[in-house]
């Protein structure tokens, strides 16, 4: 039984923002199940600061201003202790403005590492310079990739990631095709029919969820995987399942959060997840694992600081704190958690990890 230092009526409300609609909606069941496991594990001990976690899930698949307005309403109750979740950077920027450093906000997916990030926002995912850029360099070194085509959703993270890739190339003109499409795009015919695409050596995919799965099916139907590898930092097992095994050939994925069943921790985490969620639970995936780790990271920071006060946590993070616990992140550089990034190749609807970046 939990051993809470205070009354069980005195809880900490944590908002989990995950998309339950739109192209990112395919991640919601996995993310929700994984963060529920983290809540149960933390509550089975002493909770966070001796208080039981109560989790409220907010739909992050709506327009950013709608998500921010709902977060603002919850914050007005004075009961919210922290925010986490998997959602787009466009949502993060709107929510961070609404939060205005009142509570810690652990963003559990890849980001742009912008200099004007609001205080209290802790970036648990990877900056493109630590993930996409070294993955592209690996493909140049190992596969001879020089020229790139880029397809992305039209918001801040894909634009900034493509900019990071261009900055890293010996010749910035080696991005020879670059197109951005709205979230929810279903037809990628214009991109696939562009004659310049055949001059590229590889495609960088910077889209969300179901959009990526649809693109991969259409890319495969066009007969391109055999001559042109794809790279994405935004693919998990749900995307592979949605696209289907035949659509995932020659697809490389860079991520900090692969679940590796070859390790004792990977096997143990899978086993705990299955015991907690049951045989027919959504898959524990690359992205859902990041939400699990973000909540444990919040608990570690609260234990080290003795509070959820944003200024105190920021000072603790800036002191060079070494992190412990089940998360793969082992410290912070500024407001960005740091840890290893890996490159994997899709194998049907699963991943084979092939290198550390």
CSV table of C-alpha atoms in Angstrom, one decimal:
chain,number,residue,atom,x,y,z
A,1,UNK,CA,0.0,0.0,0.0
A,2,UNK,CA,1.2,3.6,-0.6
A,3,UNK,CA,2.9,5.2,2.3
A,4,UNK,CA,2.0,8.8,2.0
A,5,UNK,CA,3.4,11.3,4.5
A,6,UNK,CA,0.2,13.4,4.4
A,7,UNK,CA,-3.4,12.7,4.0
A,8,UNK,CA,-4.4,10.9,0.8
A,9,UNK,CA,-6.9,13.7,0.3
A,10,UNK,CA,-3.9,16.0,-0.3
A,11,UNK,CA,-2.9,15.2,-3.9
A,12,UNK,CA,-0.9,16.6,-6.7
A,13,UNK,CA,-2.8,17.1,-10.0
A,14,UNK,CA,-0.7,16.5,-13.1
A,15,UNK,CA,-2.0,17.4,-16.5
A,16,UNK,CA,-1.0,15.0,-19.3
A,17,UNK,CA,-1.5,16.6,-22.8
A,18,UNK,CA,-1.8,14.0,-25.5
A,19,UNK,CA,-3.6,14.2,-28.9
A,20,UNK,CA,-6.8,12.1,-29.0
A,21,UNK,CA,-7.7,13.4,-32.5
A,22,UNK,CA,-5.9,14.4,-35.6
A,23,UNK,CA,-2.8,12.7,-37.0
A,24,UNK,CA,-1.2,12.4,-33.6
A,25,UNK,CA,-4.3,10.6,-32.2
A,26,UNK,CA,-2.8,7.2,-33.0
A,27,UNK,CA,-0.3,7.8,-30.1
A,28,UNK,CA,-2.9,8.5,-27.4
A,29,UNK,CA,-3.8,5.0,-26.2
A,30,UNK,CA,-0.1,4.0,-25.9
A,31,UNK,CA,0.9,7.3,-24.2
A,32,UNK,CA,-2.0,7.2,-21.7
A,33,UNK,CA,-1.3,3.6,-20.8
A,34,UNK,CA,2.4,4.2,-20.3
A,35,UNK,CA,1.9,7.3,-18.1
A,36,UNK,CA,-0.7,5.4,-16.1
A,37,UNK,CA,2.0,2.8,-15.3
A,38,UNK,CA,4.3,5.6,-14.1
A,39,UNK,CA,1.6,7.0,-11.9
A,40,UNK,CA,0.9,3.6,-10.4
A,41,UNK,CA,4.7,3.0,-9.8
A,42,UNK,CA,5.2,6.4,-8.1
A,43,UNK,CA,2.0,6.2,-6.1
A,44,UNK,CA,2.9,2.7,-4.9
A,45,UNK,CA,5.8,4.3,-3.1
A,46,UNK,CA,5.6,7.8,-1.5
A,47,UNK,CA,4.0,9.6,-4.4
A,48,UNK,CA,5.6,13.0,-5.3
A,49,UNK,CA,6.7,14.9,-2.2
A,50,UNK,CA,4.6,12.5,-0.1
A,51,UNK,CA,1.4,13.3,-2.1
A,52,UNK,CA,-0.6,11.0,-4.3
A,53,UNK,CA,-0.6,11.8,-8.0
A,54,UNK,CA,-4.0,12.4,-9.7
A,55,UNK,CA,-3.7,12.5,-13.5
A,56,UNK,CA,-5.9,14.4,-15.8
A,57,UNK,CA,-5.6,13.9,-19.6
A,58,UNK,CA,-6.2,16.8,-21.9
A,59,UNK,CA,-6.7,16.4,-25.7
A,60,UNK,CA,-3.6,17.9,-27.3
A,61,UNK,CA,-4.9,17.3,-30.9
A,62,UNK,CA,-6.9,20.5,-31.1
A,63,UNK,CA,-5.8,23.9,-32.1
A,64,UNK,CA,-3.0,25.2,-29.8
A,65,UNK,CA,-5.1,28.1,-28.5
A,66,UNK,CA,-7.9,25.6,-27.5
A,67,UNK,CA,-5.5,23.4,-25.6
A,68,UNK,CA,-3.9,26.5,-23.9
A,69,UNK,CA,-7.3,27.8,-22.8
A,70,UNK,CA,-8.2,24.5,-21.1
A,71,UNK,CA,-4.8,24.4,-19.4
A,72,UNK,CA,-5.4,27.9,-18.2
A,73,UNK,CA,-8.8,26.9,-16.7
A,74,UNK,CA,-7.2,24.0,-14.8
A,75,UNK,CA,-4.4,26.3,-13.5
A,76,UNK,CA,-6.9,28.7,-12.2
A,77,UNK,CA,-8.1,26.1,-9.7
A,78,UNK,CA,-4.7,26.2,-8.0
A,79,UNK,CA,-4.5,22.4,-7.8
A,80,UNK,CA,-2.2,21.7,-10.8
A,81,UNK,CA,1.3,20.7,-9.7
A,82,UNK,CA,2.9,19.9,-13.1
A,83,UNK,CA,2.3,19.3,-16.8
A,84,UNK,CA,3.7,16.7,-19.1
A,85,UNK,CA,2.7,14.8,-22.2
A,86,UNK,CA,3.4,14.1,-25.9
A,87,UNK,CA,2.1,16.8,-28.3
A,88,UNK,CA,3.3,19.1,-31.1
A,89,UNK,CA,5.7,22.0,-30.5
A,90,UNK,CA,2.9,24.4,-31.7
A,91,UNK,CA,0.8,23.2,-28.7
A,92,UNK,CA,3.8,23.5,-26.4
A,93,UNK,CA,4.5,27.1,-27.3
A,94,UNK,CA,0.8,28.1,-26.7
A,95,UNK,CA,0.6,26.1,-23.4
A,96,UNK,CA,3.9,27.5,-22.1
A,97,UNK,CA,2.7,31.0,-22.6
A,98,UNK,CA,-0.5,30.2,-20.7
A,99,UNK,CA,1.4,28.4,-17.9
A,100,UNK,CA,3.8,31.4,-17.5
A,101,UNK,CA,6.2,29.4,-15.3
A,102,UNK,CA,3.6,28.7,-12.6
A,103,UNK,CA,4.3,25.0,-12.6
A,104,UNK,CA,7.0,22.8,-14.2
A,105,UNK,CA,6.2,21.6,-17.7
A,106,UNK,CA,8.0,18.5,-18.9
A,107,UNK,CA,7.7,18.3,-22.7
A,108,UNK,CA,8.1,14.6,-23.6
A,109,UNK,CA,9.1,14.6,-27.3
A,110,UNK,CA,11.5,16.1,-29.8
A,111,UNK,CA,11.9,19.9,-29.8
A,112,UNK,CA,13.7,22.8,-31.5
A,113,UNK,CA,15.7,24.0,-28.5
A,114,UNK,CA,14.6,27.6,-29.0
A,115,UNK,CA,16.4,30.3,-27.0
A,116,UNK,CA,13.2,32.0,-26.0
A,117,UNK,CA,11.6,29.0,-24.2
A,118,UNK,CA,9.6,30.0,-21.2
A,119,UNK,CA,11.0,29.3,-17.7
A,120,UNK,CA,9.8,26.1,-16.2
A,121,UNK,CA,9.7,24.3,-19.6
A,122,UNK,CA,12.0,21.2,-19.4
A,123,UNK,CA,12.6,19.6,-22.7
A,124,UNK,CA,12.8,15.8,-22.3
A,125,UNK,CA,13.1,14.9,-26.0
A,126,UNK,CA,15.9,15.6,-28.4
A,127,UNK,CA,17.2,18.7,-30.1
A,128,UNK,CA,17.7,18.1,-33.9
A,129,UNK,CA,21.4,18.7,-33.5
A,130,UNK,CA,21.6,15.7,-31.2
A,131,UNK,CA,19.4,13.4,-33.2
A,132,UNK,CA,18.4,14.2,-36.7
A,133,UNK,CA,21.6,15.9,-37.7
A,134,UNK,CA,23.9,13.0,-36.5
A,135,UNK,CA,21.5,10.5,-38.1
A,136,UNK,CA,21.8,12.3,-41.4
A,137,UNK,CA,25.6,12.3,-41.0
A,138,UNK,CA,25.5,8.6,-40.3
A,139,UNK,CA,23.6,8.1,-43.6
A,140,UNK,CA,26.1,10.2,-45.5
A,141,UNK,CA,28.9,8.2,-44.1
A,142,UNK,CA,27.4,4.7,-44.3
A,143,UNK,CA,25.0,5.0,-47.2
A,144,UNK,CA,26.6,7.7,-49.3
A,145,UNK,CA,23.6,10.0,-48.9
A,146,UNK,CA,24.4,13.6,-50.0
A,147,UNK,CA,21.2,15.2,-51.4
A,148,UNK,CA,18.0,15.4,-49.4
A,149,UNK,CA,14.3,15.8,-50.0
A,150,UNK,CA,12.3,17.1,-47.0
A,151,UNK,CA,8.5,16.6,-46.4
A,152,UNK,CA,7.1,18.0,-43.2
A,153,UNK,CA,4.0,19.3,-41.5
A,154,UNK,CA,3.7,23.1,-41.6
A,155,UNK,CA,4.5,24.2,-38.1
A,156,UNK,CA,7.6,25.2,-36.1
A,157,UNK,CA,9.3,21.8,-35.3
A,158,UNK,CA,9.6,20.6,-38.9
A,159,UNK,CA,10.8,24.0,-40.2
A,160,UNK,CA,13.4,24.3,-37.5
A,161,UNK,CA,14.6,20.7,-37.9
A,162,UNK,CA,15.0,21.1,-41.7
A,163,UNK,CA,16.9,24.3,-41.0
A,164,UNK,CA,19.3,22.4,-38.6
A,165,UNK,CA,19.9,19.8,-41.4
A,166,UNK,CA,20.6,22.5,-44.0
A,167,UNK,CA,23.0,24.2,-41.6
A,168,UNK,CA,24.9,20.9,-41.1
A,169,UNK,CA,25.3,20.0,-44.8
A,170,UNK,CA,28.6,20.8,-46.7
A,171,UNK,CA,26.4,22.4,-49.3
A,172,UNK,CA,23.1,23.9,-48.1
A,173,UNK,CA,21.7,23.5,-51.7
A,174,UNK,CA,21.8,19.7,-51.2
A,175,UNK,CA,18.2,20.0,-49.8
A,176,UNK,CA,16.8,19.9,-53.3
A,177,UNK,CA,13.1,19.4,-52.5
A,178,UNK,CA,11.4,20.9,-49.5
A,179,UNK,CA,7.6,20.9,-48.9
A,180,UNK,CA,5.4,21.5,-45.9
A,181,UNK,CA,1.8,20.3,-45.7
A,182,UNK,CA,-1.1,20.9,-43.2
A,183,UNK,CA,-1.6,18.4,-40.4
A,184,UNK,CA,-4.1,15.8,-41.6
A,185,UNK,CA,-2.9,15.8,-45.2
A,186,UNK,CA,-4.0,12.6,-47.0
A,187,UNK,CA,-2.5,13.1,-50.6
A,188,UNK,CA,1.2,13.5,-51.1
A,189,UNK,CA,1.0,13.2,-54.9
A,190,UNK,CA,2.5,16.6,-55.6
A,191,UNK,CA,5.6,15.8,-53.6
A,192,UNK,CA,6.0,12.3,-55.0
A,193,UNK,CA,5.5,13.5,-58.6
A,194,UNK,CA,8.1,16.3,-58.3
A,195,UNK,CA,10.9,15.3,-60.9
A,196,UNK,CA,13.5,16.8,-58.6
A,197,UNK,CA,12.7,14.1,-56.0
A,198,UNK,CA,14.5,11.5,-58.1
A,199,UNK,CA,17.7,13.6,-57.8
A,200,UNK,CA,17.6,13.2,-54.0
A,201,UNK,CA,19.5,10.4,-52.2
A,202,UNK,CA,17.1,10.2,-49.2
A,203,UNK,CA,14.0,11.7,-47.8
A,204,UNK,CA,13.7,13.3,-44.4
A,205,UNK,CA,10.1,12.9,-43.0
A,206,UNK,CA,9.1,15.5,-40.4
A,207,UNK,CA,5.4,14.7,-40.0
A,208,UNK,CA,3.1,13.5,-37.2
A,209,UNK,CA,1.6,10.1,-36.7
A,210,UNK,CA,-1.0,9.1,-39.3
A,211,UNK,CA,0.3,11.6,-41.8
A,212,UNK,CA,3.7,9.8,-41.8
A,213,UNK,CA,1.9,6.4,-42.1
A,214,UNK,CA,-0.1,7.6,-45.1
A,215,UNK,CA,3.0,9.1,-46.7
A,216,UNK,CA,5.0,5.9,-46.3
A,217,UNK,CA,2.2,3.9,-47.9
A,218,UNK,CA,2.1,6.3,-50.9
A,219,UNK,CA,5.9,6.4,-51.1
A,220,UNK,CA,6.0,2.6,-51.3
A,221,UNK,CA,3.2,2.5,-53.9
A,222,UNK,CA,5.3,4.8,-56.0
A,223,UNK,CA,8.1,2.2,-55.9
A,224,UNK,CA,10.7,4.4,-54.2
A,225,UNK,CA,11.9,2.6,-51.1
A,226,UNK,CA,14.3,0.3,-53.1
A,227,UNK,CA,16.2,3.3,-54.4
A,228,UNK,CA,15.7,6.0,-51.7
A,229,UNK,CA,16.0,5.5,-47.9
A,230,UNK,CA,13.9,7.6,-45.6
A,231,UNK,CA,14.8,9.1,-42.2
A,232,UNK,CA,12.5,10.3,-39.5
A,233,UNK,CA,12.8,11.3,-35.8
A,234,UNK,CA,9.0,11.1,-35.5
A,235,UNK,CA,8.1,7.4,-36.0
A,236,UNK,CA,7.1,4.9,-33.3
A,237,UNK,CA,5.7,1.4,-33.4
A,238,UNK,CA,2.2,2.8,-33.9
A,239,UNK,CA,3.2,4.5,-37.1
A,240,UNK,CA,4.8,1.3,-38.3
A,241,UNK,CA,1.6,-0.6,-37.5
A,242,UNK,CA,-0.6,1.9,-39.2
A,243,UNK,CA,1.5,2.0,-42.4
A,244,UNK,CA,1.8,-1.8,-42.6
A,245,UNK,CA,5.0,-3.9,-42.8
A,246,UNK,CA,5.5,-3.5,-46.5
A,247,UNK,CA,5.5,0.3,-46.3
A,248,UNK,CA,8.4,0.4,-43.8
A,249,UNK,CA,11.2,-1.0,-45.9
A,250,UNK,CA,14.4,1.1,-46.0
A,251,UNK,CA,13.1,3.4,-43.2
A,252,UNK,CA,15.5,4.7,-40.6
A,253,UNK,CA,14.4,6.3,-37.3
A,254,UNK,CA,16.4,8.4,-34.8
A,255,UNK,CA,15.2,8.4,-31.2
A,256,UNK,CA,16.3,8.7,-27.6
A,257,UNK,CA,13.6,6.4,-26.3
A,258,UNK,CA,13.7,3.0,-28.0
A,259,UNK,CA,12.6,0.1,-25.8
A,260,UNK,CA,15.3,-2.4,-26.2
A,261,UNK,CA,14.2,-5.9,-25.2
A,262,UNK,CA,17.8,-7.0,-25.3
A,263,UNK,CA,18.5,-5.2,-22.1
A,264,UNK,CA,17.3,-6.2,-18.6
A,265,UNK,CA,15.6,-2.9,-18.1
A,266,UNK,CA,13.8,-3.1,-21.4
A,267,UNK,CA,12.5,-6.6,-20.6
A,268,UNK,CA,11.6,-5.6,-17.1
A,269,UNK,CA,9.7,-2.5,-18.2
A,270,UNK,CA,7.8,-4.5,-20.8
A,271,UNK,CA,6.9,-7.0,-18.2
A,272,UNK,CA,5.7,-4.4,-15.7
A,273,UNK,CA,3.7,-2.7,-18.4
A,274,UNK,CA,2.0,-6.0,-19.4
A,275,UNK,CA,1.2,-6.8,-15.8
A,276,UNK,CA,-0.3,-3.4,-15.2
A,277,UNK,CA,-2.2,-2.9,-18.5
A,278,UNK,CA,-3.1,-6.5,-19.5
A,279,UNK,CA,-2.5,-8.7,-22.5
A,280,UNK,CA,-4.4,-6.5,-24.9
A,281,UNK,CA,-2.9,-3.2,-23.9
A,282,UNK,CA,-1.7,-0.8,-26.6
A,283,UNK,CA,2.0,-1.3,-27.5
A,284,UNK,CA,4.6,0.3,-25.2
A,285,UNK,CA,6.3,2.4,-27.9
A,286,UNK,CA,9.1,4.8,-28.5
A,287,UNK,CA,6.8,7.8,-27.8
A,288,UNK,CA,4.7,6.3,-25.0
A,289,UNK,CA,7.9,5.4,-23.2
A,290,UNK,CA,9.0,9.0,-23.3
A,291,UNK,CA,5.9,10.1,-21.4
A,292,UNK,CA,6.5,7.3,-18.9
A,293,UNK,CA,10.1,8.5,-18.4
A,294,UNK,CA,9.1,12.2,-18.2
A,295,UNK,CA,6.8,11.5,-15.1
A,296,UNK,CA,9.6,9.6,-13.4
A,297,UNK,CA,12.0,12.4,-14.2
A,298,UNK,CA,9.6,14.9,-12.6
A,299,UNK,CA,9.5,12.7,-9.5
A,300,UNK,CA,13.4,12.6,-9.4
A,301,UNK,CA,13.6,16.4,-9.7
A,302,UNK,CA,11.0,16.8,-7.0
A,303,UNK,CA,12.9,14.5,-4.6
A,304,UNK,CA,16.2,16.3,-5.3
A,305,UNK,CA,14.6,19.8,-4.9
A,306,UNK,CA,12.1,19.1,-2.2
A,307,UNK,CA,9.5,21.2,-4.0
A,308,UNK,CA,7.7,21.6,-7.4
A,309,UNK,CA,8.5,25.4,-7.3
A,310,UNK,CA,9.7,26.3,-10.8
A,311,UNK,CA,12.5,28.6,-9.6
A,312,UNK,CA,13.8,25.9,-7.3
A,313,UNK,CA,13.7,23.2,-9.9
A,314,UNK,CA,15.4,25.5,-12.4
A,315,UNK,CA,18.2,26.1,-9.9
A,316,UNK,CA,18.5,22.4,-9.2
A,317,UNK,CA,18.7,21.6,-12.9
A,318,UNK,CA,21.3,24.2,-13.5
A,319,UNK,CA,23.5,22.9,-10.7
A,320,UNK,CA,24.6,19.9,-12.7
A,321,UNK,CA,22.3,17.4,-11.0
A,322,UNK,CA,23.0,13.8,-11.9
A,323,UNK,CA,19.7,11.9,-12.4
A,324,UNK,CA,18.8,8.5,-11.1
A,325,UNK,CA,15.8,6.3,-11.6
A,326,UNK,CA,14.3,4.4,-14.6
A,327,UNK,CA,14.7,7.2,-17.1
A,328,UNK,CA,17.5,7.1,-19.7
A,329,UNK,CA,18.1,10.9,-19.2
A,330,UNK,CA,21.1,11.4,-16.9
A,331,UNK,CA,21.3,15.1,-16.6
A,332,UNK,CA,20.4,18.5,-18.1
A,333,UNK,CA,22.2,21.0,-20.3
A,334,UNK,CA,20.3,24.2,-19.6
A,335,UNK,CA,16.6,23.2,-19.8
A,336,UNK,CA,17.3,20.2,-22.0
A,337,UNK,CA,17.6,16.7,-20.6
A,338,UNK,CA,20.6,14.9,-22.1
A,339,UNK,CA,21.2,11.2,-22.8
A,340,UNK,CA,22.0,8.9,-25.6
A,341,UNK,CA,20.2,9.0,-29.0
A,342,UNK,CA,20.0,5.9,-31.2
A,343,UNK,CA,19.5,5.0,-34.8
A,344,UNK,CA,17.2,2.1,-35.7
A,345,UNK,CA,16.0,0.5,-38.9
A,346,UNK,CA,12.3,-0.5,-39.3
A,347,UNK,CA,11.9,-4.2,-39.4
A,348,UNK,CA,8.3,-4.9,-40.4
A,349,UNK,CA,6.4,-3.3,-37.5
A,350,UNK,CA,9.3,-3.2,-35.0
A,351,UNK,CA,12.8,-1.7,-34.8
A,352,UNK,CA,16.3,-3.0,-35.0
A,353,UNK,CA,18.7,-0.6,-33.2
A,354,UNK,CA,21.8,-0.4,-35.4
A,355,UNK,CA,23.9,2.4,-33.8
A,356,UNK,CA,24.3,5.0,-31.1
A,357,UNK,CA,24.4,8.6,-32.4
